[in-house]
Short mmCIF file of C-alpha atoms and ligand atoms in Angstrom, two decimals:
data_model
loop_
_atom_site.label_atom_id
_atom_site.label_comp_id
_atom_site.label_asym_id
_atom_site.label_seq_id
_atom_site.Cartn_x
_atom_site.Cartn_y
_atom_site.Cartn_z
CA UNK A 926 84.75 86.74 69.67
CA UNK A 927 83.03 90.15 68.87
CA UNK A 928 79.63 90.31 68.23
CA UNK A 929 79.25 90.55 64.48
CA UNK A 930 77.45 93.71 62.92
CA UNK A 931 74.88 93.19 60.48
CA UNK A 932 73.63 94.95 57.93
CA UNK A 933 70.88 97.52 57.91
CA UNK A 934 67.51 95.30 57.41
CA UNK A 935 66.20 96.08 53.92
CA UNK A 936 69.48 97.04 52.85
CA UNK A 937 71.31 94.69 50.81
CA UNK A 938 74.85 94.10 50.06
CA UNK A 939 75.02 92.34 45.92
CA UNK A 940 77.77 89.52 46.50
CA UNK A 941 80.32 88.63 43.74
CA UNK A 942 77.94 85.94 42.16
CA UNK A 943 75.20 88.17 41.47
CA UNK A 944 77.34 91.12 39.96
CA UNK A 945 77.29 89.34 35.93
CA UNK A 946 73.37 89.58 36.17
CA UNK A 947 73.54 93.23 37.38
CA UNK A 948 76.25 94.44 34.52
CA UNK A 949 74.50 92.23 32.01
CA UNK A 950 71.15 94.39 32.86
CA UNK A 951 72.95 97.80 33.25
CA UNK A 952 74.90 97.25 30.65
CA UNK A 953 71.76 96.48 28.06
CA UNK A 954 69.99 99.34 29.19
CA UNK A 955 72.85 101.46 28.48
CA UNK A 956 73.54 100.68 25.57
CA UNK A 957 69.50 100.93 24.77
CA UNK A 958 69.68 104.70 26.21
CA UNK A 959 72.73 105.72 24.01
CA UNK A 960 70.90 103.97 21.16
CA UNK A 961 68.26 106.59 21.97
CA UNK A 962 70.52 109.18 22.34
CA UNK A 963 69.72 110.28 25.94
CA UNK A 964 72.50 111.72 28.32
CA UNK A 965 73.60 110.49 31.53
CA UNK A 966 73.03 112.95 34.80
CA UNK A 967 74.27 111.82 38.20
CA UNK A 968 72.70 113.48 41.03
CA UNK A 969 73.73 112.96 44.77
CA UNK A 970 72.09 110.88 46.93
CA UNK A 971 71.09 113.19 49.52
CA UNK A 972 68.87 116.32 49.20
CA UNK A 973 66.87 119.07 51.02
CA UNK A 974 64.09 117.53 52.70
CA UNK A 975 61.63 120.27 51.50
CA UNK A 976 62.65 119.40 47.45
CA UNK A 977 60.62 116.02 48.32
CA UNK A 978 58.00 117.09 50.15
CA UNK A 979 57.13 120.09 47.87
CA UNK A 980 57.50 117.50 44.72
CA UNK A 981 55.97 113.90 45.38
CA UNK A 982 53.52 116.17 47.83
CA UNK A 983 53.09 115.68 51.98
CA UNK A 984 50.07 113.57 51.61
CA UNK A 985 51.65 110.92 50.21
CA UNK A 986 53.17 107.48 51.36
CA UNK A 987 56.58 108.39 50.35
CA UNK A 988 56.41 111.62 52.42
CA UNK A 989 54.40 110.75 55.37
CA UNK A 990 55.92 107.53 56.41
CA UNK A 991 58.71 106.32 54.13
CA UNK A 992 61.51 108.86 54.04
CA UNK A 993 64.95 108.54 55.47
CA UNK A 994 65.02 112.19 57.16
CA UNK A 995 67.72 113.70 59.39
CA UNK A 996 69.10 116.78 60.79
CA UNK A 997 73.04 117.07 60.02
CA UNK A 998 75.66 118.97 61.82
CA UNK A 999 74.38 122.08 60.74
CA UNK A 1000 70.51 121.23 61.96
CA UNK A 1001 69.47 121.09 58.30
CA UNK A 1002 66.97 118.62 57.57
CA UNK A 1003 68.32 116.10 54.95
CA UNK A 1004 66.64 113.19 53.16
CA UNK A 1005 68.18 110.32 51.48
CA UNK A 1006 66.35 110.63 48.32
CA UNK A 1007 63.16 108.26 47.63
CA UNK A 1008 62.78 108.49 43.93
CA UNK A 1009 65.12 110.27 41.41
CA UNK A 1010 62.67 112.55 39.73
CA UNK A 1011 62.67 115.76 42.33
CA UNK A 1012 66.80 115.99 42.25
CA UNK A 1013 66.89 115.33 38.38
CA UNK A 1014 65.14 118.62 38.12
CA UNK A 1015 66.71 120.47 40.81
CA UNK A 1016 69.80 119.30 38.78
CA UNK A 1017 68.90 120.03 35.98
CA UNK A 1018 67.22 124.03 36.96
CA UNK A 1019 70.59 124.50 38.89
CA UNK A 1020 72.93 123.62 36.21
CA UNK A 1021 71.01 125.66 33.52
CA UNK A 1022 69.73 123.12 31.20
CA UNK A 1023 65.84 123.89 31.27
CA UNK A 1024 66.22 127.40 29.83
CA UNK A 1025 65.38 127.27 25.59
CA UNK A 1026 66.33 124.02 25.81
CA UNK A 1027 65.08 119.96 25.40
CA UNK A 1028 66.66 117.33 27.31
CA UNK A 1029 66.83 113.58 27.25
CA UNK A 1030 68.23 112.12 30.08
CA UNK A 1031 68.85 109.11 32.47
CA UNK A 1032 70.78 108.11 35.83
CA UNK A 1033 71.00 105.49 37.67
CA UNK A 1034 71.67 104.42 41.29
CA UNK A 1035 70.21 103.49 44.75
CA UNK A 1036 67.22 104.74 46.44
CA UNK A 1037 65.78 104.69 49.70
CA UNK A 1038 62.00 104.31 51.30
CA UNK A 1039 61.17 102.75 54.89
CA UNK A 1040 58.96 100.01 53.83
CA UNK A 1041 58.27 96.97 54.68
CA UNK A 1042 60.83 94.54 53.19
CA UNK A 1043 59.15 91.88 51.29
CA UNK A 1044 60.86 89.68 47.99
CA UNK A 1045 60.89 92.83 45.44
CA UNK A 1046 60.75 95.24 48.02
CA UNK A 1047 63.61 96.64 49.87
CA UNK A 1048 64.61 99.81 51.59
CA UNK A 1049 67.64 100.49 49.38
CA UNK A 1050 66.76 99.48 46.01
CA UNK A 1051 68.40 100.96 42.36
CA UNK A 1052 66.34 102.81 39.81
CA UNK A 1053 67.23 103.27 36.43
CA UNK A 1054 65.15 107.17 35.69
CA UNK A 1055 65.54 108.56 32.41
CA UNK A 1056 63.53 111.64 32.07
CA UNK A 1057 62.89 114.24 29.40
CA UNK A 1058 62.16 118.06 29.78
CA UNK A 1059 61.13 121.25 27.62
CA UNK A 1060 58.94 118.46 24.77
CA UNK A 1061 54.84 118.98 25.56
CA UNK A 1062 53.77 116.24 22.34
CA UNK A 1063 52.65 113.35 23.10
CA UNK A 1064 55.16 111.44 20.72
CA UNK A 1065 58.07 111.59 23.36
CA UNK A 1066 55.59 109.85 25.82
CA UNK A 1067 55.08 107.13 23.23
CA UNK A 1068 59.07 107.12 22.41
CA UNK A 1069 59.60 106.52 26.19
CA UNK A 1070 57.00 103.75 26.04
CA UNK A 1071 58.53 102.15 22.77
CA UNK A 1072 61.72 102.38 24.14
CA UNK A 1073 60.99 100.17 27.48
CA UNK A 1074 59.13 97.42 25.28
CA UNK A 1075 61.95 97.30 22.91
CA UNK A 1076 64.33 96.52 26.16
CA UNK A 1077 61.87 93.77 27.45
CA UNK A 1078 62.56 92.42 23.64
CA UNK A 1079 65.73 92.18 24.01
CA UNK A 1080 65.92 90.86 27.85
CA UNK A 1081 62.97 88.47 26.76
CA UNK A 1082 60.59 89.69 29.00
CA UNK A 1083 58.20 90.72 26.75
CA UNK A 1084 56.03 87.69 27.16
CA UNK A 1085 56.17 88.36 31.49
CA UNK A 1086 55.07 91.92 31.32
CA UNK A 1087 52.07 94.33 30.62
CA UNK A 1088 51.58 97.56 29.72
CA UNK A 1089 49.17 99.67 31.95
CA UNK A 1090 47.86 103.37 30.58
CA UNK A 1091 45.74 105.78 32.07
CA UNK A 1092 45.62 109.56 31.67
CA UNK A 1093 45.27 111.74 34.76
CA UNK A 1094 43.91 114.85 32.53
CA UNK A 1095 44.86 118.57 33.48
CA UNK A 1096 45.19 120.09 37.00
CA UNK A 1097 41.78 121.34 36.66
CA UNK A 1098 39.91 118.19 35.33
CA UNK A 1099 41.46 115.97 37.99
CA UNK A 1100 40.38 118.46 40.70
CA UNK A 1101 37.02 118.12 39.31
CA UNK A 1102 37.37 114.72 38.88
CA UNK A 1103 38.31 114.68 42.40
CA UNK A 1104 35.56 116.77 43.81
CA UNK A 1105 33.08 113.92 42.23
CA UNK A 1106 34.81 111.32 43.56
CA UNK A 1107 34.98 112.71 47.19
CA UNK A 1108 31.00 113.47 46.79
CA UNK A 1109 29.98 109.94 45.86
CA UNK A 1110 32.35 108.60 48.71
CA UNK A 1111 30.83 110.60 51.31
CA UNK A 1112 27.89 109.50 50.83
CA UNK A 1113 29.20 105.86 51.37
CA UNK A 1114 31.33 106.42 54.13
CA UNK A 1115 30.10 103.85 56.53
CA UNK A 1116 31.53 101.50 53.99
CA UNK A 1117 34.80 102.47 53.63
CA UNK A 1118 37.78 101.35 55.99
CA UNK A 1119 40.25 103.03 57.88
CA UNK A 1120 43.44 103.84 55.78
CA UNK A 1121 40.32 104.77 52.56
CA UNK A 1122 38.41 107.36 54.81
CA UNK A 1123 42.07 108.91 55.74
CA UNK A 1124 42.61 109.20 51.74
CA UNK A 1125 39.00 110.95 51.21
CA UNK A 1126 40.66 113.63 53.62
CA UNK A 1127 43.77 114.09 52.27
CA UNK A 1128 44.82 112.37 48.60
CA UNK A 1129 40.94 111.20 47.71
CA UNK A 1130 42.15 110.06 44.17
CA UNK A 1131 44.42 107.35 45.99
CA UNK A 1132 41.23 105.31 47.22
CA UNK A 1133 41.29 104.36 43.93
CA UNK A 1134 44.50 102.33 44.44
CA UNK A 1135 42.95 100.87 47.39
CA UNK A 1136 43.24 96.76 47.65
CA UNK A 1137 40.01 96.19 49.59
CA UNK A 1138 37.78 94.13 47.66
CA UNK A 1139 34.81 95.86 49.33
CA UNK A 1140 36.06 99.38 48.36
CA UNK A 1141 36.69 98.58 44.95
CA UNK A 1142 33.52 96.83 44.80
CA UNK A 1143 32.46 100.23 45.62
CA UNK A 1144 34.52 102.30 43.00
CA UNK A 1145 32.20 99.88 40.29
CA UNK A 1146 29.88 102.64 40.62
CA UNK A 1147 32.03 105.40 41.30
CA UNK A 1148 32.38 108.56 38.74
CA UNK A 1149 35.27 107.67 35.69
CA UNK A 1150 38.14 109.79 35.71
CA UNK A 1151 38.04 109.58 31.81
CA UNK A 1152 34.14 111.81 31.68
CA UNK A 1153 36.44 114.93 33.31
CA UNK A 1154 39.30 115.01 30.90
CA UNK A 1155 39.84 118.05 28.96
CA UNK A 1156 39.87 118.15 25.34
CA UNK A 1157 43.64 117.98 24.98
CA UNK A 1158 44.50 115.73 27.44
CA UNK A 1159 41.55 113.36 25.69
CA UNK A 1160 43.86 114.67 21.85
CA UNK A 1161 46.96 113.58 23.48
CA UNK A 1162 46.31 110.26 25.12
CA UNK A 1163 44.34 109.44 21.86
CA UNK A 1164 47.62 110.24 19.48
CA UNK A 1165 49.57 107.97 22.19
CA UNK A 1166 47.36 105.15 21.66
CA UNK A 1167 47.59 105.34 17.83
CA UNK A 1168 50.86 105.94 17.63
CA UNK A 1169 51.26 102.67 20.72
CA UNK A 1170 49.06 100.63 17.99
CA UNK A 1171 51.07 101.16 15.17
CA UNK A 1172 54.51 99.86 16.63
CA UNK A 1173 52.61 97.20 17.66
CA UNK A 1174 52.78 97.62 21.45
CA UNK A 1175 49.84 96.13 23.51
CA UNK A 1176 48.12 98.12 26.57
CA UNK A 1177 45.41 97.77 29.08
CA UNK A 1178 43.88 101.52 30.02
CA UNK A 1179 43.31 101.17 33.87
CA UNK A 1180 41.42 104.06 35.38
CA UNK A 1181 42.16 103.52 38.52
CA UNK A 1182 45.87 103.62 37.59
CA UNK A 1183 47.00 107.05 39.73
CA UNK A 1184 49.96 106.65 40.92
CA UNK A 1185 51.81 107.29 44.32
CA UNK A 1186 53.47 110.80 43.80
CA UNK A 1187 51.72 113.90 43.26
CA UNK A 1188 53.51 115.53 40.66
CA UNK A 1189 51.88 113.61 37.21
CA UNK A 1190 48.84 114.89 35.02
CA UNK A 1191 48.28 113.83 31.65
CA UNK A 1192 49.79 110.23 30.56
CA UNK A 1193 50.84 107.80 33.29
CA UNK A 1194 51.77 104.31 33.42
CA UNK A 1195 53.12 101.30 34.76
CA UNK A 1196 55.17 97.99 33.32
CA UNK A 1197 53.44 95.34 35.57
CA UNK A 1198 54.32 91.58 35.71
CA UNK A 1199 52.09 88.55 37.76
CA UNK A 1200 55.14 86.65 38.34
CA UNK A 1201 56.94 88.52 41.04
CA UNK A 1202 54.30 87.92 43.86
CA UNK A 1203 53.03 90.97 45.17
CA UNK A 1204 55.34 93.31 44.09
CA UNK A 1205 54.57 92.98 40.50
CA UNK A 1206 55.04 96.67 38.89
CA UNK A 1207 58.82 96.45 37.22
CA UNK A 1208 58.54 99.74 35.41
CA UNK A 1209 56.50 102.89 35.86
CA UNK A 1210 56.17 106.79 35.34
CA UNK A 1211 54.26 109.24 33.46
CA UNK A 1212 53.82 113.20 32.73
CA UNK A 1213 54.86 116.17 35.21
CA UNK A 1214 54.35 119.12 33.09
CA UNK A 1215 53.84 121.44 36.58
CA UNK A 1216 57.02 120.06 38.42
CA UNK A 1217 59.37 122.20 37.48
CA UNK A 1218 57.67 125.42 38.13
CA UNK A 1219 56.68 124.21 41.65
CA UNK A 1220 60.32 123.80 41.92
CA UNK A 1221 60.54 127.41 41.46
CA UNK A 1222 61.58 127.04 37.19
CA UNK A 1223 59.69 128.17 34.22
CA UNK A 1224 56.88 126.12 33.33
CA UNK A 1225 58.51 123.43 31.53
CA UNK A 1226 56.64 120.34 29.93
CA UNK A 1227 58.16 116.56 30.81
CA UNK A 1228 57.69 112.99 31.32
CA UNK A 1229 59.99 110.41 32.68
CA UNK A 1230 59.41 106.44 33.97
CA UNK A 1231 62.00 104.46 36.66
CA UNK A 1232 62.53 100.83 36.64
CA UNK A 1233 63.19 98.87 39.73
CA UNK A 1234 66.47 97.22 39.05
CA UNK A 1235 66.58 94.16 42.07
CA UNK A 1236 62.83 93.66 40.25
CA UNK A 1237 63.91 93.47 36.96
CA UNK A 1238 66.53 90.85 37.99
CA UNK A 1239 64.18 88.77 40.09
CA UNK A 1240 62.06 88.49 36.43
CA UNK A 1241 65.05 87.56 34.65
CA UNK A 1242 65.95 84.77 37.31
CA UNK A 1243 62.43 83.51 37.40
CA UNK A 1244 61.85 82.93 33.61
CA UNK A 1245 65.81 81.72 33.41
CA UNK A 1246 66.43 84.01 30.45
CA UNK A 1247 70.13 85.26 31.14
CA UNK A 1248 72.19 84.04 28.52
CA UNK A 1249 74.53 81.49 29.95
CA UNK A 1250 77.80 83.72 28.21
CA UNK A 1251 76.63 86.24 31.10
CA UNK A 1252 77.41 84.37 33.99
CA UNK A 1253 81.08 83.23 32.54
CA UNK A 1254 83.63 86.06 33.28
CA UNK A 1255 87.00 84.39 33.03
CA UNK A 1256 88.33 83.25 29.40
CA UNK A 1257 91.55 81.58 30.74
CA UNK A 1258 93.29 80.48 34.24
CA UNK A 1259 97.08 80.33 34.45
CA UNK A 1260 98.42 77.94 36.58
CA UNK A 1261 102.47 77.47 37.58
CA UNK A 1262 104.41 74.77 39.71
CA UNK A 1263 107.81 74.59 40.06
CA UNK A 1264 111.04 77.37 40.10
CA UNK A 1265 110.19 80.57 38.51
CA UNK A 1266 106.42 79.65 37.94
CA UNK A 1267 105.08 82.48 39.69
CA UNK A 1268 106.75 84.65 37.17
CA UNK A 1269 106.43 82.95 34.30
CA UNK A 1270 102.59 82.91 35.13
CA UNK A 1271 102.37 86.31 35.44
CA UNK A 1272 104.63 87.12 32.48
CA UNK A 1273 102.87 85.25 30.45
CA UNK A 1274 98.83 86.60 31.20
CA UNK A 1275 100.84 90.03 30.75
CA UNK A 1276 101.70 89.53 27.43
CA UNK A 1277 98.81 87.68 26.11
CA UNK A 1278 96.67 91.00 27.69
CA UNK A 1279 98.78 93.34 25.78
CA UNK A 1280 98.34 91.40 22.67
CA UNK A 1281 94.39 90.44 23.16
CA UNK A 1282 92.78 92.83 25.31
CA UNK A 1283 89.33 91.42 25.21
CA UNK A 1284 90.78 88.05 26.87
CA UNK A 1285 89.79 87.95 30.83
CA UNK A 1286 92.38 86.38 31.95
CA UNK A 1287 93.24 84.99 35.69
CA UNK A 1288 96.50 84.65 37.15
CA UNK A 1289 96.90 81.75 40.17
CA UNK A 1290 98.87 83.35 43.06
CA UNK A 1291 99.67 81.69 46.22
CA UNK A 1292 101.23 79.16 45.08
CA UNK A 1293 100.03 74.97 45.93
CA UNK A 1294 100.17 71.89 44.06
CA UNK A 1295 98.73 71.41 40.50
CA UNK A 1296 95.93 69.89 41.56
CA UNK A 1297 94.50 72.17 43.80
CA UNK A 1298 95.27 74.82 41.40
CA UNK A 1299 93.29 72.55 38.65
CA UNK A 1300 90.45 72.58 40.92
CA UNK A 1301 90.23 76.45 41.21
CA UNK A 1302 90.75 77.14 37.15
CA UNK A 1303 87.77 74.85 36.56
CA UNK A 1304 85.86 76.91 39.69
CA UNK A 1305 86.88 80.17 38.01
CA UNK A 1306 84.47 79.12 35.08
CA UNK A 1307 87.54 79.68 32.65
CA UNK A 1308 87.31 77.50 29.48
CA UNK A 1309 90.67 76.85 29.36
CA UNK A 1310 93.75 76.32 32.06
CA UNK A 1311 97.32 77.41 30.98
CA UNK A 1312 99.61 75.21 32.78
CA UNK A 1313 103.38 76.28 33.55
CA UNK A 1314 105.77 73.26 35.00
CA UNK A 1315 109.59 73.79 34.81
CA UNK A 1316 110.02 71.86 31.85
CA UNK A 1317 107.65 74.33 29.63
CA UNK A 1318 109.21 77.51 31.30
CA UNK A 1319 112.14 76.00 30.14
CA UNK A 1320 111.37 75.18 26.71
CA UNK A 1321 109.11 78.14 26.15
CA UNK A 1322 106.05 76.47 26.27
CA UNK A 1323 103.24 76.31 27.65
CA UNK A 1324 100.23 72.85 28.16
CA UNK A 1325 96.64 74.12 27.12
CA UNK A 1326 94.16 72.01 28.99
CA UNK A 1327 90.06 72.77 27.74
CA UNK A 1328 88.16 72.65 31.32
CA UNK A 1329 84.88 71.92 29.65
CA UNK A 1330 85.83 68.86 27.56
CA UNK A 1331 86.24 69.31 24.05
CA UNK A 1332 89.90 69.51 22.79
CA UNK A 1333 92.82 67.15 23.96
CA UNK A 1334 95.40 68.57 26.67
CA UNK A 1335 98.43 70.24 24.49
CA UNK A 1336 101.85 71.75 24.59
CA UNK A 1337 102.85 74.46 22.53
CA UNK A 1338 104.93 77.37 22.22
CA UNK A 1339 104.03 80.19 23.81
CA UNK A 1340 104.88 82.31 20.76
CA UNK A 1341 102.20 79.97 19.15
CA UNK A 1342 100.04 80.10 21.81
CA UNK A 1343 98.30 83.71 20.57
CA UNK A 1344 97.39 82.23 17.01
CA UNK A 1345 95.98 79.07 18.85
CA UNK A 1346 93.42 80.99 21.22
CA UNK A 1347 92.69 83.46 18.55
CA UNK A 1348 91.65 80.03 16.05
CA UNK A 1349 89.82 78.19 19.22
CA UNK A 1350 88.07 81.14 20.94
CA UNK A 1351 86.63 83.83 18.85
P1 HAM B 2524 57.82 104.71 41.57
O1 HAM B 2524 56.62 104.05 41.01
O2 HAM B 2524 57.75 105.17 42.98
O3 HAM B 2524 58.15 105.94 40.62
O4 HAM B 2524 59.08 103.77 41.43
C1 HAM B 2524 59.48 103.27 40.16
C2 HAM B 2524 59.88 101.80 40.27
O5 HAM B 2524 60.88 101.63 41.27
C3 HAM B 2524 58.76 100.88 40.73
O6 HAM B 2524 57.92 100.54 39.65
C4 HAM B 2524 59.54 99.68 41.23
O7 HAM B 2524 59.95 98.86 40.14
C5 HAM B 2524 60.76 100.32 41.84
N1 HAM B 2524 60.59 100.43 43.30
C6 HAM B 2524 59.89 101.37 43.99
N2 HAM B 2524 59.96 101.15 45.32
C7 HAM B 2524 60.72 100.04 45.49
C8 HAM B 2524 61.19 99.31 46.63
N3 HAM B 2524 60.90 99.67 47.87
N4 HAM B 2524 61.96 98.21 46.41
C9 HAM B 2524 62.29 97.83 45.16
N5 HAM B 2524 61.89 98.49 44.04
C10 HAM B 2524 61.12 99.58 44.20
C11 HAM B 2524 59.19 106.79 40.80
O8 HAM B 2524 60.08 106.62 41.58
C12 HAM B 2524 59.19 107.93 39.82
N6 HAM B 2524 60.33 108.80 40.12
C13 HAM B 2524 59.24 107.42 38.39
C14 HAM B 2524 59.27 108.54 37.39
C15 HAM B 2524 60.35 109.04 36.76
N7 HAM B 2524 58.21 109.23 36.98
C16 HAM B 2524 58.61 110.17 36.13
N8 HAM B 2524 59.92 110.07 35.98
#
């Protein structure tokens, strides 16, 4: 026999079972985001190198060590994209819709970073982005905010998950902020380890995400990003919070909450949960009012968050809050034995899908005896079996058998049969 190929490691494929879990979470933030009235965008997955390196900046993780990068055909260097943000405004700059203009949107689909695979952390994994451009107030930060807690409300999550806030400040008072931070470092550089001393050189404000107990130890004593913030930043962050406090949403400001891409000032934060293991943070994002002039557009305000979607359905598994209806995707199985049963069977769904549309119905094919065809309806998860010898094709009827207990096996007409789903099913 052939050797068998596998699959890429870090790459995985989402099998039939787990497909209910992943529409029943797509499908409720969907319906949140229209609720909201944001727009979906679809971007390809494959850019320019330089948009990501110009945008989540070449001192960073992403950049240095995580990106899928290639030459093509032509000996252009490619880059399977690692976030969604950087193409969402190349998108959006390219198809016109920055110029005089707001916009609330959202996409969805995989993403790729070459990290070490761990439970929660893969090397393809699926965002869902929804960014906003062209709004500066910090009431759209707060709407994005309100809108994520009102989806772990409805997921019932809400209990699993907490809200970390921090504001970066302007360019300006994070470079000073910087240059204090670097100075008291420096002098304490015997103490620091390896991958902390090559931050101080190149991304100094990411020692602050360091998870050496001896560095932060340190950082105790280390200057506070929040004495550097400019007045407005200090405005904005301040209306957030109020506005936060009156829908009732709870927060924890971190400081040290910077983030791993270079592009956010002002408001950032992150949806984090302690019952994932390590990686914990299910939700996270924040302001990038200088993006989309670095990209080469006119300075344009916005602010935009991604959830991890395998992470968001590892939290729903592990507090066993999918509604059971979620996992049930069949309504009724037809089974047939005997002359003409194949047809009949078939006839039959047919009609009852032109009449009922919202019935999932599933047709046996392939023939076998009743039993074994018994034994896949009840597999299927339908609730009931529709069961077609030659004496109901005959007669017109058809036996109605409930796989999950309940009602008593009968035979009816099949012109009654509509009425009789329609009284026991809805
Ligand atoms: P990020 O923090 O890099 O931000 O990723 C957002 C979320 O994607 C994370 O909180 C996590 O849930 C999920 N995630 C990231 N890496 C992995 C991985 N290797 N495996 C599984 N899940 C992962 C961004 O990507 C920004 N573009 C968010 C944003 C949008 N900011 C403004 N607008």
């Amino acid at each position: 026999m052939a050797k068998k190929i596998q699959a890429i490691r870090g790459m995985n494929d989402l099998l039939p079972a787990q497909s209910p879990v992943w529409q029943y979470l797509e499908g409720s933030v969907k319906e949140m985001l229209a609720g909201y009235g944001y727009d979906e965008i679809r971007m390809p997955i494959l850019e320019q190198t330089a948009l990501f390196k110009r945008s989540i900046g070449e001192v960073t993780d992403i950049v240095e060590k995580e990106m899928y990068t290639f030459e093509d055909r032509n000996g252009d260097s490619l880059t399977l994209r690692p976030e969604g943000t950087a193409s969402c405004v190349r998108a959006c700059e390219e198809g016109g819709l920055l110029y005089n203009q707001t916009q609330r949107l959202w996409y969805t689909g995989p993403m790729f970073r070459h990290e070490r695979p761990q439970k929660g952390r893969y090397r393809q994994f699926y965002q869902v982005g929804v960014e906003t451009f062209g709004i500066a107030t910090p009431d759209i930060d707060a709407e994005l905010i309100l809108m994520t807690a009102r989806l772990w409300q409805q997921l019932g999550l809400s209990d699993a998950v907490t809200l970390q806030l921090n504001t970066l400040g302007s360019n300006q008072a994070r470079a000073d902020y910087r240059d204090a931070l670097v100075a008291y470092l420096k002098e304490r550089e015997d103490k620091l380890d390896d991958d902390s001393l090559r931050r101080l050189e190149t991304n100094p404000l990411r020692v602050l995400d360091s998870k050496n107990p001896e560095t932060q130890a340190l950082l105790q004593d280390a200057p506070e990003l929040h004495d550097y913030l400019d007045a407005e930043s200090r405005e904005e962050f301040d209306t957030l919070r109020k506005i936060l406090d009156a829908a009732g949403v709870k927060y924890e400001i971190n400081q040290r909450l910077v983030r791993g891409l270079d592009y956010y000032c002002k408001t950032v934060f992150e949806w984090v949960t302690d019952k994932l293991g390590a990686q914990g943070t299910v939700c996270a994002g924040g302001r990038y009012d200088g993006l989309v002039e670095q990209l080469g557009g006119k300075p344009t305000p916005a602010v935009g968050f991604a959830m991890g979607v395998e992470r968001l359905i590892l939290l729903l598994e592990t507090l066993e809050v999918i509604p059971p209806e979620v996992m049930q995707t069949i309504d009724l199985y037809v089974c047939g034995v005997g002359a003409g049963a194949d047809l009949a069977g078939l006839l039959l769904s047919d009609r009852l899908r032109s009449e009922q549309p919202w019935l999932r119905i599933q047709t046996h094919c392939g023939g076998g005896s009743f039993k074994s065809q018994m034994k896949k309806a009840d597999k299927s998860g339908a609730v009931y079996a529709l069961l077609l010898g030659e004496s109901e094709i005959e007669a017109g009827q058809v036996t109605v058998k409930d796989l999950r207990g309940g009602t008593e096996q009968q035979t009816i007409s099949q012109d009654e049969l509509l009425g009789w789903l329609t009284d026991n099913m809805s």
